[in-house]
Coordinates of C-alpha atoms in Angstrom, one line a residue:
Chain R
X1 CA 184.0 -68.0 244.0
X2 CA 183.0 -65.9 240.5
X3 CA 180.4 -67.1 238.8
X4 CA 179.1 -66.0 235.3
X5 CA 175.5 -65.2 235.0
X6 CA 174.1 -66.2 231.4
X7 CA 171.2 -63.4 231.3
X8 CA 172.9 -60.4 233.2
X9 CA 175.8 -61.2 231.5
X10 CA 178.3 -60.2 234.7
X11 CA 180.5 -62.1 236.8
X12 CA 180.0 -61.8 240.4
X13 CA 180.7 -63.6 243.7
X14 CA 178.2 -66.9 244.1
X15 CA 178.5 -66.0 248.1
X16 CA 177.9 -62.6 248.2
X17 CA 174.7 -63.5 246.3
X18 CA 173.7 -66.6 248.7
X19 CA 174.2 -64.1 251.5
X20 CA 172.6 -61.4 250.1
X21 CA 169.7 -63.4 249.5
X22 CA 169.6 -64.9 253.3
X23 CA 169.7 -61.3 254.8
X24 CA 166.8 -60.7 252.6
X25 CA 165.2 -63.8 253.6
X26 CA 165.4 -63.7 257.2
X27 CA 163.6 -60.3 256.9
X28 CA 161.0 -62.1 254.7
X29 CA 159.8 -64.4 257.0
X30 CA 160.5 -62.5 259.9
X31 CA 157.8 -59.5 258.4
X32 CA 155.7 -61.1 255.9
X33 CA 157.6 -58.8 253.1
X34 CA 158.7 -59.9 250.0
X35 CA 161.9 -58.3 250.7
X36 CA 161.9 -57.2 247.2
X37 CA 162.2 -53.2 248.0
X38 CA 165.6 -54.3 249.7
X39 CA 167.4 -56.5 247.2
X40 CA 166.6 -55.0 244.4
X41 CA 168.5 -51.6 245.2
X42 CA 171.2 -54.2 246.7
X43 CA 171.3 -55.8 243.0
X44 CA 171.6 -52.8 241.3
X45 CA 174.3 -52.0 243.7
X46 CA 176.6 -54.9 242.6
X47 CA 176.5 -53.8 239.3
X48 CA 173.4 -56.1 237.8
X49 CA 171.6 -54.4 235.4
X50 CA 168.5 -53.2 236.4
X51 CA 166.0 -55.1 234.4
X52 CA 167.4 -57.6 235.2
X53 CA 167.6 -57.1 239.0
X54 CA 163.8 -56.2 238.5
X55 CA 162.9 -59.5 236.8
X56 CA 165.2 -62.2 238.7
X57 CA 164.0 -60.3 241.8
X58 CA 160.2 -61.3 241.0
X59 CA 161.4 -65.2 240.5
X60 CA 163.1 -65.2 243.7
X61 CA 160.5 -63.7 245.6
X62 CA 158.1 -66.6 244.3
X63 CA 160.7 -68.9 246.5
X64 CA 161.4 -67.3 249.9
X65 CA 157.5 -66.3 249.9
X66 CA 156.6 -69.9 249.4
X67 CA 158.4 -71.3 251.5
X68 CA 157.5 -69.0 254.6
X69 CA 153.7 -69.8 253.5
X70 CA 154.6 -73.5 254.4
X71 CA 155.9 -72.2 257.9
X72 CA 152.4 -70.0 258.2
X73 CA 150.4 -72.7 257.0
X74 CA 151.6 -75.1 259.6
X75 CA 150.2 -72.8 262.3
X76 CA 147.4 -72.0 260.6
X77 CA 148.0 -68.5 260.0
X78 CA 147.2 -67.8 256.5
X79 CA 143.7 -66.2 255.7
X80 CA 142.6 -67.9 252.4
X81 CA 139.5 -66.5 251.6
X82 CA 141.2 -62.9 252.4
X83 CA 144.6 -63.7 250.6
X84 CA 142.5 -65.2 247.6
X85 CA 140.0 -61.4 247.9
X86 CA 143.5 -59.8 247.7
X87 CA 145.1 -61.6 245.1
X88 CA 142.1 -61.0 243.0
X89 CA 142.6 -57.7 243.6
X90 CA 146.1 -58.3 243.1
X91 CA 146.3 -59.3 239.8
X92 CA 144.2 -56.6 238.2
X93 CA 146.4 -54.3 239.9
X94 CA 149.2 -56.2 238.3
X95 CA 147.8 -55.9 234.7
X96 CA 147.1 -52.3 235.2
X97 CA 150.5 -51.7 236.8
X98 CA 152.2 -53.0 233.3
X99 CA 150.0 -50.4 231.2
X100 CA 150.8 -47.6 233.6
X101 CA 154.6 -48.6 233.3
X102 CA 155.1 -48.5 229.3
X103 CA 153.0 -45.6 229.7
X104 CA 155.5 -43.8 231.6
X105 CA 158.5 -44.9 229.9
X106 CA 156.7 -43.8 226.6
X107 CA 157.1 -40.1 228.6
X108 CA 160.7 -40.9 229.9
X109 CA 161.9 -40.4 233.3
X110 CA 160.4 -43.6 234.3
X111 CA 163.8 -44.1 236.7
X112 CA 162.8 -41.3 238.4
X113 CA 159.3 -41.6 239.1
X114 CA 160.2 -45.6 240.2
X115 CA 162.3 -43.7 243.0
X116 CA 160.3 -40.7 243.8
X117 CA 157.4 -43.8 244.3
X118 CA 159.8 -45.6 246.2
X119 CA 160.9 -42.5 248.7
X120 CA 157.1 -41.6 248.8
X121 CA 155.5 -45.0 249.6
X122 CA 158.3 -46.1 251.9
X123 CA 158.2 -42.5 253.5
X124 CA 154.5 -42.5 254.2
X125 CA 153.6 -46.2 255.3
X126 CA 157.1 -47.0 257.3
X127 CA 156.6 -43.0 259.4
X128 CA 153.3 -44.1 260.2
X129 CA 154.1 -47.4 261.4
X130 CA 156.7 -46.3 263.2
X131 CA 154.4 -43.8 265.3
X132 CA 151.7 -46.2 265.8
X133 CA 154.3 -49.0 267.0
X134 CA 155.8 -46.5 269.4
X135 CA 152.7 -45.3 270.4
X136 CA 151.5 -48.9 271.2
X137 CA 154.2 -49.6 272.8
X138 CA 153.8 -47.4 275.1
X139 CA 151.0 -47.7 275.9
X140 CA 151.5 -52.0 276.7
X141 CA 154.0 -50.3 279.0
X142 CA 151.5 -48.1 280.9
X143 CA 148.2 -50.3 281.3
X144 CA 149.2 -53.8 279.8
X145 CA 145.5 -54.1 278.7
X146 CA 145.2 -54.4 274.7
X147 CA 142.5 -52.1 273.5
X148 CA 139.9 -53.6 271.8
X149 CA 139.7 -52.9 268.0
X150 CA 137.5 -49.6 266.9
X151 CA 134.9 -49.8 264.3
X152 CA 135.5 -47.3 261.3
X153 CA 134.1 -46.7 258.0
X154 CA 135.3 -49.8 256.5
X155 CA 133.1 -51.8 258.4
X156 CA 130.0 -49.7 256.9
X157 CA 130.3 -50.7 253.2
X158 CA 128.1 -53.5 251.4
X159 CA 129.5 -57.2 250.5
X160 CA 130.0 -58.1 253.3
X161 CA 132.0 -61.5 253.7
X162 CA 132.9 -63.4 256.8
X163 CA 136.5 -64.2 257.1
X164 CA 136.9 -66.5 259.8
X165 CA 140.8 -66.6 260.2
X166 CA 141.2 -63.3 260.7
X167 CA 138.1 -62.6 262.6
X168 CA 136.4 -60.3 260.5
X169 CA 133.1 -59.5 259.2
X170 CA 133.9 -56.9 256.4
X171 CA 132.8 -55.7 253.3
X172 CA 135.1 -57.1 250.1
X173 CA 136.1 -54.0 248.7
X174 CA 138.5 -52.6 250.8
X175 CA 140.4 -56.0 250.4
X176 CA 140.4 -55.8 246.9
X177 CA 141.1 -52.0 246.6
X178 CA 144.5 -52.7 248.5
X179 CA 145.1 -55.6 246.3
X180 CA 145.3 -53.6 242.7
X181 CA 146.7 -50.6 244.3
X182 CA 149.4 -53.3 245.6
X183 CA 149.4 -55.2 242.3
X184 CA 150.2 -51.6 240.4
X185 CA 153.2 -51.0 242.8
X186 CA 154.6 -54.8 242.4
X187 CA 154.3 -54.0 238.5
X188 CA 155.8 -50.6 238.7
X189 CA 158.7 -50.5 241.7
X190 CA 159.2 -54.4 241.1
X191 CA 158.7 -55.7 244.5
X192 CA 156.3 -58.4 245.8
X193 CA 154.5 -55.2 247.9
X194 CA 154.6 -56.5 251.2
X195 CA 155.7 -53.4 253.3
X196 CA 152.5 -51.8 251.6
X197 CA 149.9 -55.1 252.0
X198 CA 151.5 -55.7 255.7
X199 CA 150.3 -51.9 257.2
X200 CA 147.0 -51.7 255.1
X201 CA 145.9 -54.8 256.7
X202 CA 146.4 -54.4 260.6
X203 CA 145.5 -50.9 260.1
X204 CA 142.9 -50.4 257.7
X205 CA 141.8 -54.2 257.5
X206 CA 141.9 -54.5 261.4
X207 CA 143.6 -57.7 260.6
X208 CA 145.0 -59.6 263.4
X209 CA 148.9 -59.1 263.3
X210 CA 149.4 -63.1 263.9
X211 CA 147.2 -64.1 259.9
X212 CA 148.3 -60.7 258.2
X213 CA 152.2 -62.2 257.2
X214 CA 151.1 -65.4 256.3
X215 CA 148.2 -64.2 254.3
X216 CA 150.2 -61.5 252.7
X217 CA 153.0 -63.9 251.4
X218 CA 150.3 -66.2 249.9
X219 CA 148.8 -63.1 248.1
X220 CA 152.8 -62.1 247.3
X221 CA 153.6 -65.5 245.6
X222 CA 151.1 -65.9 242.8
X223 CA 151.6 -61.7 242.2
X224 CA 155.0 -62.1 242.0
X225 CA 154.8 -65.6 239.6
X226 CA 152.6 -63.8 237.3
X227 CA 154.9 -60.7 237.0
X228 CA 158.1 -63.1 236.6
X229 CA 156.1 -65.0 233.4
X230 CA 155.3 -61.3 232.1
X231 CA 159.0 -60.6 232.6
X232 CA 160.2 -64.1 230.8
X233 CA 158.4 -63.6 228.1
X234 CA 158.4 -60.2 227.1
X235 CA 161.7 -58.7 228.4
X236 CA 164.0 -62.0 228.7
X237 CA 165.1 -60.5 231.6
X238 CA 164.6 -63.4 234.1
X239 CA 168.5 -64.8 235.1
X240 CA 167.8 -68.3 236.2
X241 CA 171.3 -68.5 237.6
X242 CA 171.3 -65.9 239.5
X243 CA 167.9 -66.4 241.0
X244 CA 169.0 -69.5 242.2
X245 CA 171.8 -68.3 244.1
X246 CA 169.7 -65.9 245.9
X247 CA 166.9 -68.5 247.1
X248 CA 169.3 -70.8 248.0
X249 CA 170.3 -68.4 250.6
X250 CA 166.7 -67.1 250.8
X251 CA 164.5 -70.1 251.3
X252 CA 167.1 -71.3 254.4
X253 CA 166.6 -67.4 255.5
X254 CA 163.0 -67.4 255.4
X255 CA 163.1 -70.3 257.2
X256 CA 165.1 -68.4 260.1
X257 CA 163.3 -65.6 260.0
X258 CA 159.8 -67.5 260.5
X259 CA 160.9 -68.3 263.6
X260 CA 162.5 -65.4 264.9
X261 CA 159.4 -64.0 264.1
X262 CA 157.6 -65.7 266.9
X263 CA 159.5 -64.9 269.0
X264 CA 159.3 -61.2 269.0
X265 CA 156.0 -59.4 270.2
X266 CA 153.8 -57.7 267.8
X267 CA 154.8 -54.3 268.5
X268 CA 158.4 -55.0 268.7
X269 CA 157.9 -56.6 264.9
X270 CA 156.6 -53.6 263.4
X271 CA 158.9 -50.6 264.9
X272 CA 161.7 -53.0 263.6
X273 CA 160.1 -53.5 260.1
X274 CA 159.4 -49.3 259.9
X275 CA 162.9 -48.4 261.3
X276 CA 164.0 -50.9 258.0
X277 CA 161.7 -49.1 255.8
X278 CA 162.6 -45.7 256.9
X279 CA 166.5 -46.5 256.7
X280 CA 165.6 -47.4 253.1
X281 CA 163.6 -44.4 252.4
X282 CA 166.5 -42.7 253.8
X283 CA 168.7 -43.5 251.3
X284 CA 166.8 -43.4 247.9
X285 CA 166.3 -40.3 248.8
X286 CA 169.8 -38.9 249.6
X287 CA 170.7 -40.0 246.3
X288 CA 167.8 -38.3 244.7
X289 CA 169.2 -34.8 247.6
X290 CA 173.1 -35.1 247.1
X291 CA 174.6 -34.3 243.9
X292 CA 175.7 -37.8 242.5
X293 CA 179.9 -38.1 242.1
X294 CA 179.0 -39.1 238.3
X295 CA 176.6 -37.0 236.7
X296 CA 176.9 -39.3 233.3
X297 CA 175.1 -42.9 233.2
X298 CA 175.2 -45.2 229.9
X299 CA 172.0 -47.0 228.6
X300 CA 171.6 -49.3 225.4
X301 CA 170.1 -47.4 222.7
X302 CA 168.2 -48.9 219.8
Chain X
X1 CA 210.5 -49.6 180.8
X2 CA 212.9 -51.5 182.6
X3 CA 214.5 -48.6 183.7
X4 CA 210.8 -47.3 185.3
X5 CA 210.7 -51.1 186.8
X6 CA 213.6 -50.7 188.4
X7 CA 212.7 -47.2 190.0
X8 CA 209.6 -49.0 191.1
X9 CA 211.3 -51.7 192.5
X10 CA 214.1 -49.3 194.6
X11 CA 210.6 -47.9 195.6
X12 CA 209.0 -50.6 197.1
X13 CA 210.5 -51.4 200.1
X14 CA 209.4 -47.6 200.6
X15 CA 206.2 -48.6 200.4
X16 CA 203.3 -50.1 202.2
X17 CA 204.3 -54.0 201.7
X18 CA 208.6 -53.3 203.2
X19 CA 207.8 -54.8 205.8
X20 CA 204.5 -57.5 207.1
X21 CA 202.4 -58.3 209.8
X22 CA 202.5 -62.3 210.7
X23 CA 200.2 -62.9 213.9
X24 CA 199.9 -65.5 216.2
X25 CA 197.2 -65.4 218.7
X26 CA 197.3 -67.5 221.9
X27 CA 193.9 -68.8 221.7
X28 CA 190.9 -69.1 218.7
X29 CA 188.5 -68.3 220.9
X30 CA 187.3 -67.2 224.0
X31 CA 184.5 -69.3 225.8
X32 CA 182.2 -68.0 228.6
X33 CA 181.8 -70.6 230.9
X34 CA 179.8 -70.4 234.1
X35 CA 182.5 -69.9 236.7
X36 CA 184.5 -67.1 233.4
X37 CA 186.4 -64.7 235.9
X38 CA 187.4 -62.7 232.8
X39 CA 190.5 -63.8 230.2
X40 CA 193.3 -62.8 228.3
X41 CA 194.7 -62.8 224.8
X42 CA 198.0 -62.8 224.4
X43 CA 198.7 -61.4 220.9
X44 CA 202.2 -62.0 218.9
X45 CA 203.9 -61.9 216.1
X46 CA 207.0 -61.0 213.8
X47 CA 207.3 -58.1 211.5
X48 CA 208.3 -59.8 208.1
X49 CA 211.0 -58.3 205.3
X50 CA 212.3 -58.6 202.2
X51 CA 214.9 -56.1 202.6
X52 CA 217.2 -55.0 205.7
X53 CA 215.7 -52.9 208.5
X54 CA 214.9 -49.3 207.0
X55 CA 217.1 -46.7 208.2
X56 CA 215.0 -43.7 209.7
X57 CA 212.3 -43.5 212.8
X58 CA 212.1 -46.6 214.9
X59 CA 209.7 -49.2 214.4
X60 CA 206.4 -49.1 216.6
X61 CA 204.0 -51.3 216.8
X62 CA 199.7 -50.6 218.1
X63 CA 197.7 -53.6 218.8
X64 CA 193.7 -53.0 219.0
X65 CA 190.9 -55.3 220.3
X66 CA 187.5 -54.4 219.5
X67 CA 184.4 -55.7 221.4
X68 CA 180.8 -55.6 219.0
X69 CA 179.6 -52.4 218.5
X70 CA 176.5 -51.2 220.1
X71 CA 174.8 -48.1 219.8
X72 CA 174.4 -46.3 224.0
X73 CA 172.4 -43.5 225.6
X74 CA 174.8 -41.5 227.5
X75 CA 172.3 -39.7 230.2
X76 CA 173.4 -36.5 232.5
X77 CA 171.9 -35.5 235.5
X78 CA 170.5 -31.8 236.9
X79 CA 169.6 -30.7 239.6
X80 CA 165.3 -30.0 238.9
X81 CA 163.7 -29.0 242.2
X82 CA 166.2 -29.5 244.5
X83 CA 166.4 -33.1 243.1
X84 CA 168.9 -34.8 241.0
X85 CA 166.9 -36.0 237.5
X86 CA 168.0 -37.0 234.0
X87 CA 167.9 -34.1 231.7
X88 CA 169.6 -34.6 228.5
X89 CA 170.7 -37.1 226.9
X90 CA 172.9 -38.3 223.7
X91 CA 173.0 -41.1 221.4
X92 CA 176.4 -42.4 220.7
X93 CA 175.4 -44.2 217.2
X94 CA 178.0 -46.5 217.8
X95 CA 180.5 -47.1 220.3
X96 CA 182.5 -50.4 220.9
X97 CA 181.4 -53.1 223.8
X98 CA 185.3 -53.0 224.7
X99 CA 188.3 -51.5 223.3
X100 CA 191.5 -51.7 224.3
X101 CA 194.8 -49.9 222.6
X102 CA 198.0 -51.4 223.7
X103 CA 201.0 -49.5 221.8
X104 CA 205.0 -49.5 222.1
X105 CA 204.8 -45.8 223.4
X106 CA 203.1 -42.8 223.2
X107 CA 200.2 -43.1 221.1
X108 CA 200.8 -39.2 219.8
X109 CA 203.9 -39.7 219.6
X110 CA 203.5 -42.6 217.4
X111 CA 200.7 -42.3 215.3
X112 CA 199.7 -39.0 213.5
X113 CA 196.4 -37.6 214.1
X114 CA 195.8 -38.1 210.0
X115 CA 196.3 -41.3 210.3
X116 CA 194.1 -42.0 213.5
X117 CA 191.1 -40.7 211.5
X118 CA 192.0 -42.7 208.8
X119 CA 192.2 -46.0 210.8
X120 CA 190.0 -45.2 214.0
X121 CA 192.7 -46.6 216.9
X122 CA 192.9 -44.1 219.8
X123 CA 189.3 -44.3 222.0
X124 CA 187.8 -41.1 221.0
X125 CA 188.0 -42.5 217.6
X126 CA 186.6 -45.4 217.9
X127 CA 183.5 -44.0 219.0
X128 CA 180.9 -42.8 216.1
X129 CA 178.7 -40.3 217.1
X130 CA 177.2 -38.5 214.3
X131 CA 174.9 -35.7 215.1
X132 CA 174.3 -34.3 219.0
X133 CA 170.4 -32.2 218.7
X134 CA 171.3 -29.0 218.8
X135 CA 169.8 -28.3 222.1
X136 CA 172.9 -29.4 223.7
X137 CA 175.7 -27.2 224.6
X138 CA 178.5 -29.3 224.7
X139 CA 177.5 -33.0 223.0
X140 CA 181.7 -33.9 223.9
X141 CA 181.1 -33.7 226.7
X142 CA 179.0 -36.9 226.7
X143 CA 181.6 -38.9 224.5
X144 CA 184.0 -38.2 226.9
X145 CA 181.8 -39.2 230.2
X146 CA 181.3 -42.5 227.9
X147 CA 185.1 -42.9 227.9
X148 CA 185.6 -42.2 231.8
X149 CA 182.6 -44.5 233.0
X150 CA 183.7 -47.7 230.0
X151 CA 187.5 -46.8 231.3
X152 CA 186.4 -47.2 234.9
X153 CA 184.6 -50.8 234.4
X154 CA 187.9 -51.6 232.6
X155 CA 186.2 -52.4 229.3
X156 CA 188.1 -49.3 227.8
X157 CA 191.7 -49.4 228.3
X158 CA 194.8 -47.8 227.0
X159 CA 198.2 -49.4 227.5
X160 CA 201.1 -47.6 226.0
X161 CA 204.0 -49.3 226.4
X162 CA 202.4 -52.5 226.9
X163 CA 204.3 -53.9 223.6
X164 CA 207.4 -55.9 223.8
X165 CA 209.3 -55.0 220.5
X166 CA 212.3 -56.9 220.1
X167 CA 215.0 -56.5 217.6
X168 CA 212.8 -54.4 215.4
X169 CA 210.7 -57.7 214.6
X170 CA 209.2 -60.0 217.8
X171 CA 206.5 -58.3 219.2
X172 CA 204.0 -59.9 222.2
X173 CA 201.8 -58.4 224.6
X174 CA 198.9 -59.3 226.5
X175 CA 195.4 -57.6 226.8
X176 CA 193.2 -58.7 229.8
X177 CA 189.5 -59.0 229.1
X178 CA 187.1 -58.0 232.3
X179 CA 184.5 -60.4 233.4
X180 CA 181.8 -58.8 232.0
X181 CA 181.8 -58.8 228.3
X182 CA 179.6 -59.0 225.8
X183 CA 179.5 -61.5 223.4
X184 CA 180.5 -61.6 219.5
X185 CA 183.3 -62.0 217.5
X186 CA 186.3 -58.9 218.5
X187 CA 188.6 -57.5 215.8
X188 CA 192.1 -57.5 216.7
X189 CA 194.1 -55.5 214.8
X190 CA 198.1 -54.5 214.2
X191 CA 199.3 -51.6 213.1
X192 CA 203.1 -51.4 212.3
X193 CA 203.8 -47.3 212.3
X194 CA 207.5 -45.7 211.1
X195 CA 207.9 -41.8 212.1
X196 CA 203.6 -41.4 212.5
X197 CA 202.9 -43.5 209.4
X198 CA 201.2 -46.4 209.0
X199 CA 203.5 -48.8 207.2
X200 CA 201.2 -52.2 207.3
X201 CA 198.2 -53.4 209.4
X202 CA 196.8 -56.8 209.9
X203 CA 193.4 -57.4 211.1
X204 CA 191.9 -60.8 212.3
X205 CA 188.9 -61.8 214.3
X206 CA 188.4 -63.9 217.6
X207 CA 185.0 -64.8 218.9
X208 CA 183.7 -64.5 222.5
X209 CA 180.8 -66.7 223.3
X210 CA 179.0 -68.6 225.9
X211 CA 179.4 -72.5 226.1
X212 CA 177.8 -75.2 228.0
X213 CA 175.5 -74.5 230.3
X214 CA 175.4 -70.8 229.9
X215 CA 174.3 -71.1 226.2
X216 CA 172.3 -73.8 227.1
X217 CA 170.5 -71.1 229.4
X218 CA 170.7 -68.2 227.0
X219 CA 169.1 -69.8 223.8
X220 CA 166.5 -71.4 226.3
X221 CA 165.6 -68.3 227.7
X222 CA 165.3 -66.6 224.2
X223 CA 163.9 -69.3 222.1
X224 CA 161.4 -70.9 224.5
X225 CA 160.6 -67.7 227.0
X226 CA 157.5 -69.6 228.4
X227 CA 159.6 -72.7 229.1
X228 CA 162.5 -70.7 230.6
X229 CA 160.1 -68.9 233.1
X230 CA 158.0 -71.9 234.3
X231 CA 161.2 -73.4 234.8
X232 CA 162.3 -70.5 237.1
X233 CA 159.0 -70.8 238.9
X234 CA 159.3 -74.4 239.3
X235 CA 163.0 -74.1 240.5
X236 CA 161.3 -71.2 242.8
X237 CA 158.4 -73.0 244.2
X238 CA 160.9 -76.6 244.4
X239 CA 163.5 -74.5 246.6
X240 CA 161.0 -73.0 248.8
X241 CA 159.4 -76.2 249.7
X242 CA 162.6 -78.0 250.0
X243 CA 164.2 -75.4 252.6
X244 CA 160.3 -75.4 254.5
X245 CA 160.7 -79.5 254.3
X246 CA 164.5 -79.5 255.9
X247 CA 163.7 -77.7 258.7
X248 CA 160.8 -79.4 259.5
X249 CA 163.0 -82.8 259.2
X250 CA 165.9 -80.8 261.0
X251 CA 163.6 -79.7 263.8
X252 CA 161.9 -83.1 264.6

């Protein structure tokens, strides 16, 4: 079934879009990621324009992150006082993102640096996470005995706050350093940030594995809200159709994926979630490597 | 005086007004509803006359629809450090949304090439680009990468043959607008041609526009931004908590 969507003014298929979005939101809830770094490429794909893909993207991310939040909350696996540390963080980082952004497009070649971020970030965290999972893996194999958690440098810097979800005794500012830095990338690469927030806290946090998703998709929701507002009111960008096709399939995927979720060991979860984000970083940067078969691409002009 | 009256009157079915455009259109407008799949116009008509057929080069007939024009930034990519990157880029001052020629035959054979600069109906001219900076080594280049990509989407299309002429005076055909058009009011226009030469054109207008639901939408989303996106939120935030509350009610 075609369906005509009022802001992207295109005509695509209403299932295609409902599936889309439940791929997207069985990863969601499965990882704790907005899923945002996968459907937005996927949008652009299907011919959506871009800004919008960027903006609808944000709204729809508010949905499937909300309603895998309800699932964490249930267990009680969402840190509040750390996702609240974050989001402060969070939303500077957003604000700051936003002036970065019109500060590159004011240069140009704003496209290009989106991707080069995108190949660099994706390259960096998901290689890493892949090692660390195989690694750990491994190593479960060999002794079965889980190591107990190191102390580094992060625990050796003042404000201190005790988060008692998660376990930790820990000085604020590393939370709220990853939060901007996250906040910038949701503003610039327009994802929720997840696949960033999601490695930073098990391995620089020392977060437990079992708090970090649900804590990271309450940080991810009121990001991604705040960036879908900016969106809606500056840009007009945000396609209320076509957001709800993709949460309809979302939510029900995030829902899905929640539970898959636990059933899957730690490790297992992450060498799936950095094979994803490798596969991904794989591709952006092909087609940044091999010549593309159209050299020529259209934009509006003024 | 009579005498030059009479010349001028053996003259005129010479002219420009022998023989006349009347257009029917199969629709006065073309609405963009939620579940718009993409549309067509048929367009027909009747040549009219005073006088018997002319003797000489057959009739033809060339029917253009015009989307709005928009200006567009026409981008190509070079390889910079092994990478693929935008590097120059041209701005077409004004091309249209969608165009599409639909013609009797040929086009060149048809029309002179005076008389598609006069009237701007093939697709190269109905693309205005003024000036190229001179920094670039071949600005056609660019016009004509417009034309490929806009032909490939189907919003450019050229159709000779496409026109039914019929005893020198019914004419019909059909143009099929894609799903993704923009909206505004598209100029259809009819050219009647004898040996290359314009002998009478027609012009009329048809809007495309966005009913119901999906206007509804639109002007929201323009007018009221701050409505439209807590709205999104709230249909965001009300689908994520009715999925998390079906499952719970589904599992128990």
């Amino acid at each position: 079934m075609q369906i005509y969507l009022p802001i992207a003014e295109v005509s695509v298929n209403a299932f295609l879009l409902v599936g889309l979005g439940g791929l997207v939101g069985i990863l969601s809830g499965m990882f704790g990621v907005g899923g945002g770094f996968l459907m937005t490429p996927l949008l652009f794909f299907i011919g959506i324009p871009p800004a919008v893909a960027v903006a609808t993207e944000a709204n729809q991310i508010v949905a499937s992150s909300f309603s895998g939040v309800l699932a964490h909350l249930r267990r009680r696996t969402v840190d509040f006082r750390m996702g609240t540390v974050l989001l402060v963080g969070g939303l500077i980082g957003a604000a700051l993102g936003v002036v970065i952004f019109n500060w590159l497009k004011s240069l140009g070649q704003v496209d290009l640096l989106v991707r080069l971020s995108y190949v660099v970030f994706l390259g960096i965290v998901g290689g890493l996470m892949f090692l660390e999972s195989l690694r750990a893996l491994l190593r479960a194999k060999r002794s079965g005995a889980p190591q107990r958690r190191r102390h580094n440098w992060v625990h050796n810097l003042p404000f201190k706050m005790k988060f008692r979800v998660s376990g930790l005794y820990i000085s604020v500012i590393p939370p709220v350093l990853v939060g901007i830095l996250v906040g910038i990338l949701a503003a610039i690469m327009g994802v929720g940030g997840g696949f960033i927030m999601v490695p930073a806290m098990i391995y620089l946090l020392g977060m437990p594995t079992k708090v970090v998703i649900g804590t990271s998709l309450f940080q991810i929701i009121f990001v991604t809200a705040f960036t879908t507002l900016l969106h809606a009111t500056t840009n007009f960008t945000v396609d209320i159709a076509l957001a709800l096709l993709l949460l309809l399939g979302g939510v029900v995927g995030a829902q899905i994926g929640t539970r898959l979720g636990t059933r899957l060991k730690a490790e297992q979860l992450r060498i799936l979630l950095a094979a994803m984000v490798l596969l991904v970083c794989g591709k952006l940067a092909a087609d940044l490597l091999i010549q593309p078969s159209e050299l020529y691409s259209l934009g509006a002009g003024e | 005086m009579i005498r030059a009256l009479g010349l001028l009157l053996c003259l005129l079915p010479l002219g420009a007004q022998a023989e006349e455009v009347v257009l029917g259109l199969s629709r006065d407008q073309v609405a963009i509803t939620a579940t718009f799949e993409g549309d067509d116009i048929l367009v027909f008509g009747a040549v009219r006359r005073e006088a018997p057929v002319p003797e000489g080069p057959a009739l033809e007939v060339i029917v253009t629809v015009a989307g709005p024009d928009r200006p567009v930034i026409v981008r190509k990519k070079d390889r910079r450090l092994g990478i693929w990157v935008n590097t120059e880029a041209i701005e077409v001052d004004s091309a249209p949304s969608f165009y599409a020629v639909t013609t009797t035959g040929p086009l060149n054979e048809i029309l002179r090439r005076t008389e598609d600069l006069r009237h701007r109906i093939s697709i190269p001219r109905a693309i205005r680009s003024v000036g190229a900076p001179a920094e670039i080594a071949d600005p056609a280049a660019f016009t004509r990468a417009l034309i490929r990509i806009r032909r490939g989407e189907q919003l450019y299309q050229s159709l000779e043959g496409a026109v039914d002429l019929e005893r020198d005076t019914l004419f019909r055909t059909e143009v099929d607008l894609p799903a993704n058009l923009t909206e505004g009011d598209y100029e259809i226009r009819i050219f009647l041609t004898r040996g290359g030469r314009v002998v009478d054109n027609y012009t009329t207008t048809i809007p495309v526009q966005k009913v119901g639901l999906e206007r509804w939408l639109y002007t929201l989303a323009h007018e009221r931004p701050l409505i439209y996106g807590l709205m999104s939120l709230a249909l965001a935030i009300g689908a994520g908590w009715a999925a998390s509350a079906a499952f719970r009610a589904f599992r128990a």
